[in-house]
Tab-separated table of C-alpha atoms in Angstrom:
chain	number	residue	atom	x	y	z
A	536	MET	CA	79.549	-11.642	-45.701
A	537	LYS	CA	80.412	-8.088	-46.581
A	538	MET	CA	81.741	-7.354	-50.053
A	539	LYS	CA	85.373	-6.283	-50.124
A	540	VAL	CA	85.957	-3.476	-52.625
A	541	VAL	CA	89.459	-2.325	-53.482
A	542	VAL	CA	90.388	0.806	-55.420
A	543	ILE	CA	93.882	0.415	-56.835
A	544	LYS	CA	96.089	3.191	-55.528
A	545	TYR	CA	98.621	4.492	-58.026
A	546	ASN	CA	99.682	7.759	-59.642
A	547	ALA	CA	96.342	8.395	-61.388
A	548	GLY	CA	94.579	11.741	-61.220
A	549	ASN	CA	91.023	10.808	-60.289
A	550	ILE	CA	91.531	8.435	-57.386
A	551	ARG	CA	90.166	10.850	-54.815
A	552	SER	CA	87.087	11.518	-56.964
A	553	VAL	CA	86.393	7.790	-57.283
A	554	ALA	CA	86.826	7.403	-53.534
A	555	PHE	CA	84.395	10.266	-52.855
A	556	ALA	CA	81.830	8.779	-55.252
A	557	LEU	CA	81.965	5.435	-53.414
A	558	GLU	CA	81.624	7.252	-50.092
A	559	ARG	CA	78.520	9.047	-51.393
A	560	LEU	CA	77.080	5.632	-52.227
A	561	GLY	CA	77.887	4.424	-48.730
A	562	ILE	CA	80.242	1.758	-50.096
A	563	GLU	CA	83.132	0.777	-47.876
A	564	PHE	CA	86.364	0.259	-49.759
A	565	ASN	CA	90.085	0.008	-49.402
A	566	LEU	CA	92.370	2.347	-51.348
A	567	THR	CA	95.575	0.362	-51.665
A	568	ASP	CA	98.466	-0.813	-53.839
A	569	ASP	CA	99.017	-3.855	-51.633
A	570	ILE	CA	99.067	-6.881	-53.917
A	571	ASP	CA	97.565	-9.329	-51.393
A	572	GLN	CA	94.673	-6.999	-50.675
A	573	ILE	CA	94.011	-6.432	-54.378
A	574	GLN	CA	94.093	-10.160	-55.106
A	575	SER	CA	91.762	-11.040	-52.234
A	576	ALA	CA	89.144	-8.349	-52.994
A	577	ASP	CA	85.644	-9.237	-54.266
A	578	LYS	CA	85.591	-6.238	-56.630
A	579	VAL	CA	88.489	-4.182	-57.933
A	580	ILE	CA	88.268	-0.653	-59.347
A	581	PHE	CA	91.114	0.536	-61.564
A	582	PRO	CA	90.724	4.308	-62.020
A	583	GLY	CA	92.834	6.498	-64.246
A	584	VAL	CA	93.501	9.971	-65.538
A	585	GLY	CA	96.857	10.823	-67.024
A	586	GLU	CA	99.300	9.754	-69.677
A	587	ALA	CA	99.539	6.126	-70.827
A	588	LYS	CA	103.294	5.536	-70.958
A	589	SER	CA	104.286	6.966	-67.581
A	590	THR	CA	101.312	5.230	-65.965
A	591	MET	CA	102.226	1.845	-67.481
A	592	ASN	CA	105.824	2.326	-66.328
A	593	TYR	CA	104.600	3.042	-62.815
A	594	LEU	CA	102.359	-0.037	-62.803
A	595	LYS	CA	105.247	-2.218	-64.025
A	596	GLN	CA	107.574	-0.847	-61.368
A	597	LYS	CA	105.064	-1.858	-58.710
A	598	ASN	CA	104.401	-5.198	-60.411
A	599	LEU	CA	100.763	-4.160	-60.652
A	600	ASP	CA	100.596	-4.806	-64.409
A	601	LYS	CA	100.907	-8.559	-63.927
A	602	VAL	CA	98.621	-8.525	-60.865
A	603	ILE	CA	95.787	-6.695	-62.688
A	604	ARG	CA	96.036	-8.877	-65.789
A	605	GLU	CA	95.667	-12.055	-63.719
A	606	LEU	CA	92.763	-10.978	-61.506
A	607	LYS	CA	89.775	-13.353	-61.571
A	608	GLN	CA	87.183	-11.243	-59.713
A	609	PRO	CA	85.217	-8.430	-61.443
A	610	VAL	CA	87.538	-5.508	-62.279
A	611	LEU	CA	86.283	-2.100	-63.451
A	612	GLY	CA	88.649	0.091	-65.489
A	613	ILE	CA	87.748	3.784	-65.666
A	614	CYS	CA	88.932	6.162	-68.443
A	615	LEU	CA	92.710	5.659	-68.710
A	616	GLY	CA	92.129	2.453	-66.728
A	617	MET	CA	90.003	1.175	-69.610
A	618	GLN	CA	92.591	2.245	-72.203
A	619	LEU	CA	95.402	0.544	-70.296
A	620	MET	CA	93.392	-2.705	-70.342
A	621	CYS	CA	93.853	-2.743	-74.139
A	622	ALA	CA	96.820	-4.208	-76.020
A	623	HIS	CA	98.403	-1.016	-77.211
A	624	SER	CA	97.922	2.761	-77.077
A	625	GLU	CA	98.917	5.302	-79.707
A	626	GLU	CA	99.617	7.654	-76.816
A	627	ASN	CA	103.423	7.655	-76.841
A	628	ASP	CA	103.343	4.233	-78.520
A	629	THR	CA	102.669	2.348	-75.300
A	630	ALA	CA	102.332	-1.399	-74.805
A	631	CYS	CA	99.435	-1.913	-72.374
A	632	LEU	CA	97.959	-4.786	-70.339
A	633	GLY	CA	96.501	-6.711	-73.288
A	634	ILE	CA	93.255	-7.792	-71.613
A	635	PHE	CA	91.280	-6.455	-74.583
A	636	ASP	CA	92.969	-7.124	-77.908
A	637	GLU	CA	92.484	-3.565	-79.143
A	638	THR	CA	94.574	-0.548	-80.083
A	639	VAL	CA	93.731	2.775	-78.435
A	640	LYS	CA	93.660	5.516	-81.078
A	641	ARG	CA	93.915	9.277	-81.044
A	642	PHE	CA	90.864	11.284	-82.119
A	643	THR	CA	91.360	13.283	-85.319
A	644	PRO	CA	89.581	16.618	-84.742
A	645	LYS	CA	86.854	17.755	-87.140
A	646	ALA	CA	85.695	21.318	-87.754
A	647	ASN	CA	82.952	21.283	-85.119
A	648	GLU	CA	84.268	18.423	-83.017
A	649	LYS	CA	87.231	19.431	-80.931
A	650	VAL	CA	89.745	17.241	-79.137
A	651	PRO	CA	89.707	16.401	-76.240
A	652	HIS	CA	86.167	15.074	-76.243
A	653	MET	CA	85.083	16.961	-73.134
A	654	GLY	CA	81.624	17.114	-71.641
A	655	TRP	CA	78.393	15.129	-71.449
A	656	ASN	CA	77.536	12.619	-74.160
A	657	SER	CA	75.055	9.766	-74.376
A	658	LEU	CA	75.357	5.978	-74.173
A	659	ALA	CA	73.815	3.486	-76.582
A	660	LEU	CA	73.905	0.140	-74.779
A	661	LYS	CA	74.760	-3.045	-76.636
A	662	ASN	CA	74.303	-6.465	-74.910
A	663	SER	CA	75.330	-4.594	-71.857
A	664	TRP	CA	76.286	-5.347	-68.269
A	665	LEU	CA	75.087	-1.795	-67.611
A	666	ASP	CA	71.596	-1.379	-66.208
A	667	SER	CA	69.156	-1.050	-69.132
A	668	THR	CA	67.800	2.238	-67.723
A	669	LEU	CA	71.194	3.753	-68.597
A	670	ASN	CA	70.482	3.548	-72.308
A	671	GLU	CA	70.571	7.022	-73.917
A	672	GLN	CA	71.572	8.619	-70.619
A	673	PHE	CA	74.335	11.243	-70.476
A	674	VAL	CA	77.706	10.715	-68.817
A	675	TYR	CA	80.805	12.880	-68.481
A	676	PHE	CA	83.821	12.331	-70.749
A	677	VAL	CA	87.312	13.865	-70.896
A	678	HIS	CA	89.666	12.091	-73.296
A	679	SER	CA	91.746	12.518	-76.443
A	680	TYR	CA	92.186	8.803	-77.197
A	681	TYR	CA	89.463	6.226	-77.797
A	682	VAL	CA	88.919	2.490	-78.165
A	683	PRO	CA	87.300	1.590	-81.525
A	684	LEU	CA	84.162	-0.542	-81.629
A	685	ASN	CA	84.922	-4.237	-81.152
A	686	LEU	CA	83.392	-7.567	-80.130
A	687	HIS	CA	83.546	-6.592	-76.471
A	688	THR	CA	81.858	-3.186	-76.807
A	689	SER	CA	78.954	-2.870	-74.352
A	690	ALA	CA	78.080	0.799	-74.931
A	691	ILE	CA	78.627	3.056	-77.934
A	692	THR	CA	79.055	6.828	-77.921
A	693	ASP	CA	79.291	8.952	-81.034
A	694	TYR	CA	81.921	11.673	-81.222
A	695	ILE	CA	83.856	12.223	-84.453
A	696	GLN	CA	82.988	8.547	-84.996
A	697	PRO	CA	81.243	5.890	-82.906
A	698	PHE	CA	83.620	4.487	-80.260
A	699	SER	CA	83.490	2.107	-77.276
A	700	SER	CA	82.255	3.947	-74.197
A	701	ALA	CA	81.955	0.690	-72.220
A	702	MET	CA	83.353	-2.817	-72.689
A	703	LYS	CA	83.333	-6.230	-71.064
A	704	LYS	CA	85.414	-9.364	-71.475
A	705	ASP	CA	85.233	-12.221	-68.974
A	706	ASN	CA	85.675	-10.622	-65.532
A	707	PHE	CA	86.945	-7.320	-66.942
A	708	TYR	CA	84.567	-4.342	-67.191
A	709	ALA	CA	85.525	-0.937	-68.487
A	710	VAL	CA	84.115	2.540	-69.066
A	711	GLN	CA	85.668	5.421	-70.996
A	712	PHE	CA	83.629	8.069	-69.159
A	713	HIS	CA	83.831	9.151	-65.538
A	714	PRO	CA	81.021	7.581	-63.489
A	715	GLU	CA	82.455	9.355	-60.433
A	716	LYS	CA	81.612	12.717	-62.093
A	717	SER	CA	78.420	11.759	-63.937
A	718	ALA	CA	75.816	12.752	-61.349
A	719	LYS	CA	73.032	10.209	-60.610
A	720	VAL	CA	73.629	8.329	-63.859
A	721	GLY	CA	77.248	7.741	-62.889
A	722	GLU	CA	76.175	6.414	-59.511
A	723	LYS	CA	73.975	3.900	-61.303
A	724	VAL	CA	76.946	2.774	-63.406
A	725	LEU	CA	78.989	2.147	-60.278
A	726	GLN	CA	76.006	0.295	-58.770
A	727	SER	CA	75.736	-1.799	-61.950
A	728	PHE	CA	79.311	-2.935	-61.433
A	729	LEU	CA	79.082	-3.405	-57.674
A	730	THR	CA	75.984	-5.606	-57.962
A	731	ILE	CA	77.477	-7.954	-60.582
B	398	MET	CA	75.942	13.825	-79.367
B	399	LEU	CA	78.106	15.991	-77.148
B	400	THR	CA	75.892	18.431	-75.272
B	401	LYS	CA	76.336	22.144	-74.690
B	402	ARG	CA	77.196	22.827	-71.061
B	403	ILE	CA	75.575	25.173	-68.534
B	404	ILE	CA	77.945	26.296	-65.785
B	405	PRO	CA	76.959	28.301	-62.692
B	406	CYS	CA	79.863	30.262	-61.203
B	407	LEU	CA	80.209	30.850	-57.472
B	408	ASP	CA	82.455	33.562	-56.029
B	409	ILE	CA	84.020	32.520	-52.739
B	410	LYS	CA	85.378	34.782	-50.030
B	411	ASP	CA	86.828	33.316	-46.839
B	412	GLY	CA	85.166	30.001	-47.562
B	413	ARG	CA	81.695	31.504	-48.136
B	414	THR	CA	79.780	32.432	-51.265
B	415	VAL	CA	79.442	36.119	-51.952
B	416	LYS	CA	76.744	37.956	-53.887
B	417	GLY	CA	73.210	37.518	-52.730
B	418	VAL	CA	71.657	34.168	-53.292
B	419	ASN	CA	67.940	33.779	-53.389
B	420	PHE	CA	67.165	30.117	-53.447
B	421	ILE	CA	64.350	28.116	-52.086
B	422	ASN	CA	65.289	24.855	-50.393
B	423	ILE	CA	68.690	26.162	-49.368
B	424	ARG	CA	69.311	26.269	-45.663
B	425	ASP	CA	72.481	28.293	-45.873
B	426	ALA	CA	72.888	30.340	-49.041
B	427	GLY	CA	76.441	31.216	-48.027
B	428	ASP	CA	77.555	27.611	-47.977
B	429	PRO	CA	79.313	26.821	-51.272
B	430	VAL	CA	79.043	23.071	-50.711
B	431	GLU	CA	75.288	23.069	-50.260
B	432	LEU	CA	74.774	25.523	-53.097
B	433	GLY	CA	77.037	23.502	-55.412
B	434	ALA	CA	75.264	20.251	-54.615
B	435	SER	CA	71.920	21.960	-55.211
B	436	TYR	CA	73.032	23.167	-58.663
B	437	ALA	CA	74.291	19.665	-59.467
B	438	ALA	CA	70.928	18.189	-58.484
B	439	GLN	CA	69.147	20.740	-60.713
B	440	GLY	CA	71.147	19.634	-63.729
B	441	ALA	CA	74.134	21.992	-63.921
B	442	ASP	CA	76.788	20.367	-66.111
B	443	GLU	CA	79.796	21.734	-64.291
B	444	LEU	CA	80.559	24.293	-61.597
B	445	VAL	CA	83.189	26.994	-61.229
B	446	PHE	CA	84.344	28.218	-57.805
B	447	LEU	CA	86.437	31.397	-57.825
B	448	ASP	CA	88.326	32.332	-54.700
B	449	ILE	CA	88.118	36.110	-54.878
B	450	SER	CA	89.879	36.630	-51.560
B	451	ALA	CA	92.883	34.576	-52.627
B	452	THR	CA	95.809	35.272	-50.319
B	453	ASN	CA	98.311	32.920	-48.771
B	454	GLU	CA	96.419	32.679	-45.479
B	455	ASN	CA	93.132	32.063	-47.253
B	456	ARG	CA	94.598	29.412	-49.501
B	457	LYS	CA	94.338	26.735	-46.799
B	458	THR	CA	90.697	27.561	-46.154
B	459	PHE	CA	90.021	27.245	-49.867
B	460	VAL	CA	91.773	23.871	-50.146
B	461	GLU	CA	89.671	22.608	-47.234
B	462	LEU	CA	86.573	23.880	-48.989
B	463	VAL	CA	87.576	22.151	-52.247
B	464	LYS	CA	87.767	18.853	-50.340
B	465	GLN	CA	84.252	19.387	-49.031
B	466	ILE	CA	82.959	20.260	-52.485
B	467	ALA	CA	84.605	17.191	-54.022
B	468	ALA	CA	83.059	15.004	-51.340
B	469	HIS	CA	79.521	16.303	-51.889
B	470	VAL	CA	79.249	17.355	-55.528
B	471	ASN	CA	78.855	14.625	-58.168
B	472	ILE	CA	79.672	16.678	-61.272
B	473	PRO	CA	82.987	18.150	-62.481
B	474	PHE	CA	84.137	21.456	-61.047
B	475	THR	CA	86.821	24.042	-61.760
B	476	VAL	CA	88.525	26.162	-59.130
B	477	GLY	CA	90.381	29.404	-59.649
B	478	GLY	CA	91.560	32.622	-58.092
B	479	GLY	CA	95.113	33.667	-57.277
B	480	ILE	CA	96.784	30.595	-58.754
B	481	SER	CA	100.324	31.477	-59.783
B	482	SER	CA	102.418	28.313	-59.634
B	483	VAL	CA	102.454	24.539	-59.979
B	484	ALA	CA	102.802	24.475	-56.186
B	485	ASP	CA	99.463	26.324	-55.845
B	486	VAL	CA	97.704	23.831	-58.079
B	487	ALA	CA	98.875	20.499	-56.676
B	488	PRO	CA	96.927	20.773	-53.365
B	489	LEU	CA	93.754	21.821	-55.209
B	490	LEU	CA	93.863	18.805	-57.523
B	491	GLU	CA	94.828	16.579	-54.620
B	492	ALA	CA	91.753	17.941	-52.808
B	493	GLY	CA	89.571	16.758	-55.693
B	494	ALA	CA	89.216	19.690	-58.123
B	495	ASP	CA	88.783	18.547	-61.734
B	496	LYS	CA	90.268	21.631	-63.366
B	497	VAL	CA	91.940	24.872	-62.361
B	498	SER	CA	91.546	28.225	-64.049
B	499	ILE	CA	94.426	30.658	-64.340
B	500	ASN	CA	94.210	34.283	-65.412
B	501	SER	CA	96.540	37.131	-64.394
B	502	ALA	CA	99.424	34.826	-63.493
B	503	ALA	CA	99.432	33.352	-66.994
B	504	VAL	CA	99.607	36.823	-68.541
B	505	ARG	CA	102.539	37.661	-66.249
B	506	ASN	CA	104.223	34.328	-66.886
B	507	PRO	CA	102.850	32.519	-69.969
B	508	HIS	CA	105.201	29.632	-69.288
B	509	LEU	CA	102.924	28.728	-66.344
B	510	ILE	CA	100.446	27.278	-68.865
B	511	ASP	CA	103.134	24.926	-70.247
B	512	GLU	CA	104.211	23.916	-66.754
B	513	LEU	CA	100.681	23.126	-65.583
B	514	ALA	CA	99.788	21.240	-68.763
B	515	LYS	CA	102.958	19.193	-68.487
B	516	ALA	CA	102.522	18.482	-64.782
B	517	PHE	CA	98.799	17.674	-64.753
B	518	GLY	CA	97.572	17.376	-68.357
B	519	SER	CA	95.844	19.914	-70.602
B	520	GLN	CA	92.381	18.843	-69.473
B	521	PHE	CA	93.145	20.329	-66.034
B	522	VAL	CA	94.077	23.768	-67.345
B	523	VAL	CA	91.438	26.388	-68.083
B	524	LEU	CA	92.844	29.675	-69.351
B	525	ALA	CA	90.516	32.448	-68.165
B	526	VAL	CA	90.707	35.728	-70.053
B	527	ASP	CA	88.979	39.038	-69.339
B	528	ALA	CA	88.843	41.330	-72.351
B	529	ARG	CA	87.389	44.662	-73.341
B	530	LYS	CA	87.113	46.238	-76.766
B	531	ILE	CA	89.308	49.343	-77.049
B	532	GLN	CA	89.654	51.097	-80.399
B	533	ASN	CA	88.398	48.053	-82.249
B	534	GLN	CA	90.810	45.660	-80.494
B	535	TRP	CA	89.883	43.134	-77.818
B	536	ILE	CA	92.444	43.898	-75.107
B	537	ILE	CA	93.214	41.460	-72.285
B	538	HIS	CA	92.853	42.898	-68.789
B	539	THR	CA	94.136	41.446	-65.521
B	540	HIS	CA	93.573	41.873	-61.793
B	541	GLY	CA	89.862	41.391	-61.951
B	542	GLY	CA	89.723	43.426	-65.137
B	543	SER	CA	91.228	46.572	-63.667
B	544	MET	CA	94.528	46.540	-65.511
B	545	ALA	CA	94.940	46.696	-69.294
B	546	THR	CA	97.753	44.622	-70.776
B	547	GLU	CA	99.489	44.554	-74.126
B	548	LYS	CA	97.894	41.235	-75.003
B	549	LYS	CA	95.089	40.853	-77.517
B	550	LEU	CA	92.274	38.348	-77.110
B	551	PHE	CA	92.800	36.297	-80.281
B	552	SER	CA	96.577	36.032	-80.287
B	553	TRP	CA	96.695	35.389	-76.535
B	554	THR	CA	94.096	32.593	-76.517
B	555	LYS	CA	95.790	31.000	-79.530
B	556	GLU	CA	99.104	31.150	-77.689
B	557	GLY	CA	97.382	29.658	-74.637
B	558	GLN	CA	96.161	26.756	-76.745
B	559	GLU	CA	99.643	26.172	-78.208
B	560	ARG	CA	101.104	26.202	-74.701
B	561	GLY	CA	98.694	23.505	-73.582
B	562	ALA	CA	95.529	25.096	-72.174
B	563	GLY	CA	92.605	22.669	-72.455
B	564	GLU	CA	89.821	25.232	-72.466
B	565	ILE	CA	89.282	28.990	-72.712
B	566	LEU	CA	86.960	30.848	-70.337
B	567	PHE	CA	86.288	34.150	-72.072
B	568	THR	CA	84.652	36.987	-70.154
B	569	SER	CA	83.743	40.105	-72.073
B	570	MET	CA	84.043	42.973	-69.608
B	571	ASP	CA	81.956	45.078	-71.976
B	572	HIS	CA	79.082	42.647	-71.500
B	573	ASP	CA	79.628	41.460	-67.924
B	574	GLY	CA	76.913	42.778	-65.627
B	575	THR	CA	74.925	44.397	-68.453
B	576	ARG	CA	72.452	41.521	-68.852
B	577	GLN	CA	72.282	42.400	-72.551
B	578	GLY	CA	73.612	39.098	-73.874
B	579	PHE	CA	76.974	37.431	-74.420
B	580	ALA	CA	79.725	38.780	-76.722
B	581	ASN	CA	78.724	36.639	-79.670
B	582	ASP	CA	80.989	38.151	-82.346
B	583	PRO	CA	84.320	37.531	-80.590
B	584	LEU	CA	82.953	34.173	-79.387
B	585	PHE	CA	82.363	33.082	-82.954
B	586	LYS	CA	85.868	34.243	-83.927
B	587	LEU	CA	87.340	32.240	-81.044
B	588	HIS	CA	85.379	29.219	-82.210
B	589	GLU	CA	86.819	29.580	-85.720
B	590	LEU	CA	90.325	30.197	-84.429
B	591	LEU	CA	90.716	27.561	-81.704
B	592	LYS	CA	90.656	23.778	-81.473
B	593	ILE	CA	89.850	23.761	-77.747
B	594	PRO	CA	86.425	24.407	-76.155
B	595	VAL	CA	85.364	27.961	-75.305
B	596	ILE	CA	83.211	28.876	-72.307
B	597	ALA	CA	81.266	32.123	-72.760
B	598	SER	CA	80.931	34.398	-69.758
B	599	GLY	CA	79.481	37.837	-69.129
B	600	GLY	CA	76.176	39.342	-70.149
B	601	ALA	CA	73.549	36.671	-69.518
B	602	GLY	CA	70.185	38.303	-68.845
B	603	ASN	CA	67.646	35.811	-70.143
B	604	LYS	CA	67.198	32.405	-71.794
B	605	GLN	CA	67.528	33.770	-75.306
B	606	HIS	CA	71.009	35.093	-74.542
B	607	PHE	CA	72.202	31.536	-73.867
B	608	LEU	CA	70.622	30.326	-77.095
B	609	GLU	CA	72.393	33.108	-79.018
B	610	ALA	CA	75.762	32.296	-77.414
B	611	PHE	CA	75.397	28.687	-78.597
B	612	VAL	CA	73.924	29.388	-82.038
B	613	LEU	CA	75.641	32.660	-83.028
B	614	GLY	CA	78.733	32.500	-80.819
B	615	LYS	CA	79.172	28.723	-81.233
B	616	ALA	CA	80.186	28.556	-77.575
B	617	ASP	CA	80.787	25.076	-76.143
B	618	ALA	CA	79.542	26.155	-72.729
B	619	THR	CA	78.013	29.191	-71.055
B	620	LEU	CA	78.722	30.484	-67.595
B	621	ALA	CA	76.546	32.721	-65.453
B	622	ALA	CA	76.333	33.740	-61.830
B	623	SER	CA	73.740	36.184	-60.522
B	624	LEU	CA	71.003	35.142	-62.940
B	625	PHE	CA	71.079	31.670	-61.382
B	626	HIS	CA	71.881	32.770	-57.832
B	627	PHE	CA	68.943	35.150	-57.634
B	628	GLY	CA	66.664	32.408	-58.896
B	629	GLU	CA	65.598	34.498	-61.899
B	630	LEU	CA	66.374	31.617	-64.181
B	631	THR	CA	66.506	27.994	-63.131
B	632	ILE	CA	68.685	25.452	-64.862
B	633	PRO	CA	65.824	23.063	-65.763
B	634	ASP	CA	63.906	26.002	-67.316
B	635	LEU	CA	66.904	27.090	-69.321
B	636	LYS	CA	67.717	23.578	-70.504
B	637	ASN	CA	64.153	22.874	-71.572
B	638	TYR	CA	64.135	26.119	-73.542
B	639	LEU	CA	67.434	25.271	-75.256
B	640	ASN	CA	66.224	21.756	-76.021
B	641	THR	CA	63.041	23.137	-77.601
B	642	ASN	CA	65.268	25.321	-79.751
B	643	GLN	CA	67.394	22.435	-81.072
B	644	VAL	CA	70.398	22.949	-78.812
B	645	THR	CA	71.550	19.575	-77.481
B	646	VAL	CA	71.629	19.649	-73.690
B	647	ARG	CA	71.633	17.024	-70.961
B	648	LEU	CA	68.107	16.868	-69.566
């Protein structure tokens, strides 16, 4: 039977980019905010670019917060999607989904390390669901907030301090970078998730 | 470690690339989508597409092109040219652009930077500035560099940062086209002054110029056009050279 992939449609900035990346991989998917379709999917992708508070408010309005939290199939959070899977974000003091019991923090800039963290940086895998060939490969980041290292960290990236660039807990997978913009390496990350 | 970025820039007119392009393995050198994808495959870190024929009629053609680029290019890209309002930007981002660059319109109406940052986030807003040194002052020019303004490079870019720009694309008109190297002195001053990344543009003639822009100018990224388009320097060559010289790049 064919795998049913759903990309959650909401007011996030990178949805089209994620959709294009899946199309380049030849993956058929449904871009939808329909709760039944999300719940019945085999794999769910939760993209995100934007501001935490307004995005959480939007998800709550659509009842998607509860739906995402209770999903049992593999779910991949990307960038803001990953941050919203945490308990709390310092970005406008926002209560998030609470899948990971972590607080999302704002980077404090250093002399030679500017904020946002923008550009290509490398992954150090740690007990990872990511394909082992991805270790020390470069992926594309754009973010001002980060998730500190924790029990669920599955890749570490160093910028200002080491932070979680990928995580996993139960059926929830998350990446801080943008696989949809990370060339061949990013495609491999998406493949890693889709072949779980 | 965060890498230094190499960014080829493509000028677009009526949906086609302008300036000669001398590439092997390219079927249609005028096709921005194929050229962009080829640069991405070679290891470019980002791309910039500037619509130099920007008019209202051409805007639709450009938006269509941006959709095609977004569908075929797997690295981030910035689009610019003739953007003067939030209404101009929304369709470009909707089409899949990762960032937009604004130039003359921001000088005319600095509040545009605030509006765009508020509407789409700072990471979407690249403030492009063209400057030339006149009587020991770096003076901002607009309209493709043809018109001098009252603004000065350092105060204007600082203001741009305060208003919410996420990046500065600095072109030295004194260096652009000379192939004598980037404007490393003002680049270094921008680095000291600003908290946001600076892209160096104008003057690239050889590999060493890129190294100097990173080491002396402390640029976060370098942009070049003809050097890459004419095939005089390939991106893998350049990146290997930078790597050998202790500049962190994505190989």
